[in-house]
């Protein structure tokens, strides 16, 4: 098929697939932010460790000891390390979400992605304009 806008599909199906795709893109952003949370938390812990050593070297032993005991290595969520939060998100939500997106595309659009976007792009094209090509044909 060469028309990525899939004129064979009804508008409501395409809109539904488009909303699901948009939701997946939002989940991908959330996942990235969760990885950022994990990395930032780890970096902050390393910086606190450096602060502890500097404060200890400056003679602020009690504060350094308290920071070292009560903050360095502390779980940011009770009974969880940040990498465990990321892993649980991936295993229990992100992977399930992606599987449903793949299933919906397989069942409804022969696996084609971004049909709604292709339709929007198609409506905005100027036929014959060299910078408004429809893009590469779909394999198949």
Tab-separated table of C-alpha atoms in Angstrom:
chain	number	residue	atom	x	y	z
A	1	UNK	CA	0.000	0.000	0.000
A	2	UNK	CA	1.410	3.383	-0.915
A	3	UNK	CA	-1.116	5.662	0.819
A	4	UNK	CA	-0.063	5.929	4.465
A	5	UNK	CA	-3.316	7.760	5.269
A	6	UNK	CA	-5.224	4.478	4.857
A	7	UNK	CA	-8.412	5.682	3.135
A	8	UNK	CA	-9.770	2.146	3.608
A	9	UNK	CA	-10.159	2.779	7.372
A	10	UNK	CA	-13.097	4.654	8.875
A	11	UNK	CA	-12.452	8.001	10.554
A	12	UNK	CA	-13.470	6.875	14.037
A	13	UNK	CA	-11.071	3.922	13.971
A	14	UNK	CA	-8.263	6.182	12.773
A	15	UNK	CA	-9.067	8.725	15.488
A	16	UNK	CA	-9.089	5.993	18.122
A	17	UNK	CA	-5.731	4.676	16.939
A	18	UNK	CA	-4.440	8.245	16.899
A	19	UNK	CA	-5.513	8.832	20.506
A	20	UNK	CA	-3.895	5.570	21.575
A	21	UNK	CA	-0.703	6.573	19.779
A	22	UNK	CA	-0.772	10.005	21.421
A	23	UNK	CA	-1.250	8.344	24.805
A	24	UNK	CA	1.731	6.073	24.124
A	25	UNK	CA	3.867	9.074	23.205
A	26	UNK	CA	2.860	10.666	26.524
A	27	UNK	CA	3.793	7.466	28.360
A	28	UNK	CA	7.154	7.470	26.601
A	29	UNK	CA	7.741	11.013	27.888
A	30	UNK	CA	6.728	9.944	31.401
A	31	UNK	CA	9.135	7.021	31.175
A	32	UNK	CA	11.938	9.379	30.195
A	33	UNK	CA	11.134	11.595	33.132
A	34	UNK	CA	11.151	8.560	35.408
A	35	UNK	CA	14.620	7.644	34.151
A	36	UNK	CA	15.617	11.265	34.768
A	37	UNK	CA	14.241	11.003	38.310
A	38	UNK	CA	16.344	7.867	38.822
A	39	UNK	CA	19.513	9.500	37.462
A	40	UNK	CA	19.018	12.814	39.268
A	41	UNK	CA	18.369	11.037	42.553
A	42	UNK	CA	21.565	9.019	42.141
A	43	UNK	CA	23.580	12.107	41.248
A	44	UNK	CA	22.216	13.969	44.277
A	45	UNK	CA	23.238	11.068	46.512
A	46	UNK	CA	26.797	11.188	45.147
A	47	UNK	CA	26.908	14.970	45.684
A	48	UNK	CA	25.728	14.553	49.274
A	49	UNK	CA	28.524	12.034	49.803
A	50	UNK	CA	31.013	14.638	48.579
A	51	UNK	CA	29.417	17.248	50.855
A	52	UNK	CA	29.742	14.880	53.811
A	53	UNK	CA	33.477	14.482	53.215
A	54	UNK	CA	33.997	18.236	52.789
A	55	UNK	CA	32.005	19.061	55.919
A	56	UNK	CA	33.855	16.383	57.862
A	57	UNK	CA	37.196	17.768	56.615
A	58	UNK	CA	36.072	21.248	57.729
A	59	UNK	CA	35.474	19.947	61.244
A	60	UNK	CA	31.651	19.699	61.124
A	61	UNK	CA	31.734	16.091	62.236
A	62	UNK	CA	28.280	15.826	63.798
A	63	UNK	CA	26.497	17.266	60.764
A	64	UNK	CA	28.595	15.100	58.423
A	65	UNK	CA	27.852	11.992	60.477
A	66	UNK	CA	24.121	12.775	60.557
A	67	UNK	CA	24.004	13.358	56.802
A	68	UNK	CA	25.973	10.187	56.166
A	69	UNK	CA	23.748	8.099	58.437
A	70	UNK	CA	20.328	9.572	57.581
A	71	UNK	CA	20.546	10.807	53.983
A	72	UNK	CA	23.323	9.047	52.026
A	73	UNK	CA	21.878	5.932	50.409
A	74	UNK	CA	18.368	6.682	51.657
A	75	UNK	CA	15.474	5.197	49.686
A	76	UNK	CA	13.503	8.018	48.066
A	77	UNK	CA	10.384	5.836	48.214
A	78	UNK	CA	9.837	3.545	51.187
A	79	UNK	CA	11.466	0.152	50.673
A	80	UNK	CA	12.381	0.963	47.047
A	81	UNK	CA	15.477	1.983	45.161
A	82	UNK	CA	14.847	4.270	42.220
A	83	UNK	CA	15.969	1.648	39.705
A	84	UNK	CA	13.312	-0.689	41.146
A	85	UNK	CA	10.657	1.971	40.516
A	86	UNK	CA	11.852	2.263	36.909
A	87	UNK	CA	11.904	-1.508	36.447
A	88	UNK	CA	8.410	-1.908	37.903
A	89	UNK	CA	7.085	0.860	35.654
A	90	UNK	CA	8.618	-0.827	32.616
A	91	UNK	CA	7.392	-4.316	33.514
A	92	UNK	CA	3.941	-3.503	34.859
A	93	UNK	CA	2.784	-0.520	32.815
A	94	UNK	CA	4.994	0.598	29.929
A	95	UNK	CA	5.373	-2.869	28.372
A	96	UNK	CA	1.635	-3.579	28.750
A	97	UNK	CA	0.810	-0.210	27.174
A	98	UNK	CA	3.130	-0.866	24.229
A	99	UNK	CA	1.659	-4.323	23.737
A	100	UNK	CA	-1.877	-2.905	23.555
A	101	UNK	CA	-0.731	-0.260	21.065
A	102	UNK	CA	0.863	-2.958	18.920
A	103	UNK	CA	-2.233	-5.156	19.203
A	104	UNK	CA	-4.580	-2.331	18.227
A	105	UNK	CA	-2.467	-1.496	15.173
A	106	UNK	CA	-2.176	-5.167	14.191
A	107	UNK	CA	-5.924	-5.757	14.499
A	108	UNK	CA	-7.152	-2.493	12.990
A	109	UNK	CA	-4.549	-1.088	10.588
A	110	UNK	CA	-2.381	-4.045	9.534
A	111	UNK	CA	0.317	-2.733	11.883
A	112	UNK	CA	0.544	0.700	10.252
A	113	UNK	CA	1.665	3.461	12.584
A	114	UNK	CA	0.593	7.104	12.655
A	115	UNK	CA	-2.328	6.819	10.243
A	116	UNK	CA	-4.023	9.848	11.810
A	117	UNK	CA	-0.864	11.903	11.363
A	118	UNK	CA	-0.571	10.724	7.759
A	119	UNK	CA	-4.116	11.942	7.137
A	120	UNK	CA	-3.368	15.304	8.737
A	121	UNK	CA	-0.194	15.606	6.653
A	122	UNK	CA	-2.093	14.599	3.510
A	123	UNK	CA	-4.674	17.359	4.099
A	124	UNK	CA	-1.905	19.937	4.464
A	125	UNK	CA	0.044	18.956	1.344
A	126	UNK	CA	0.190	21.042	-1.801
A	127	UNK	CA	0.038	18.450	-4.613
A	128	UNK	CA	2.986	18.759	-6.965
A	129	UNK	CA	5.032	20.954	-4.623
A	130	UNK	CA	8.546	19.460	-4.371
A	131	UNK	CA	8.729	19.814	-0.564
A	132	UNK	CA	5.260	18.352	0.013
A	133	UNK	CA	5.812	14.758	-1.105
A	134	UNK	CA	3.706	12.146	0.627
A	135	UNK	CA	6.828	10.340	1.790
A	136	UNK	CA	8.099	6.837	1.198
A	137	UNK	CA	5.623	4.133	0.316
A	138	UNK	CA	4.786	1.525	2.909
A	139	UNK	CA	6.507	-1.811	2.468
A	140	UNK	CA	4.307	-4.562	1.256
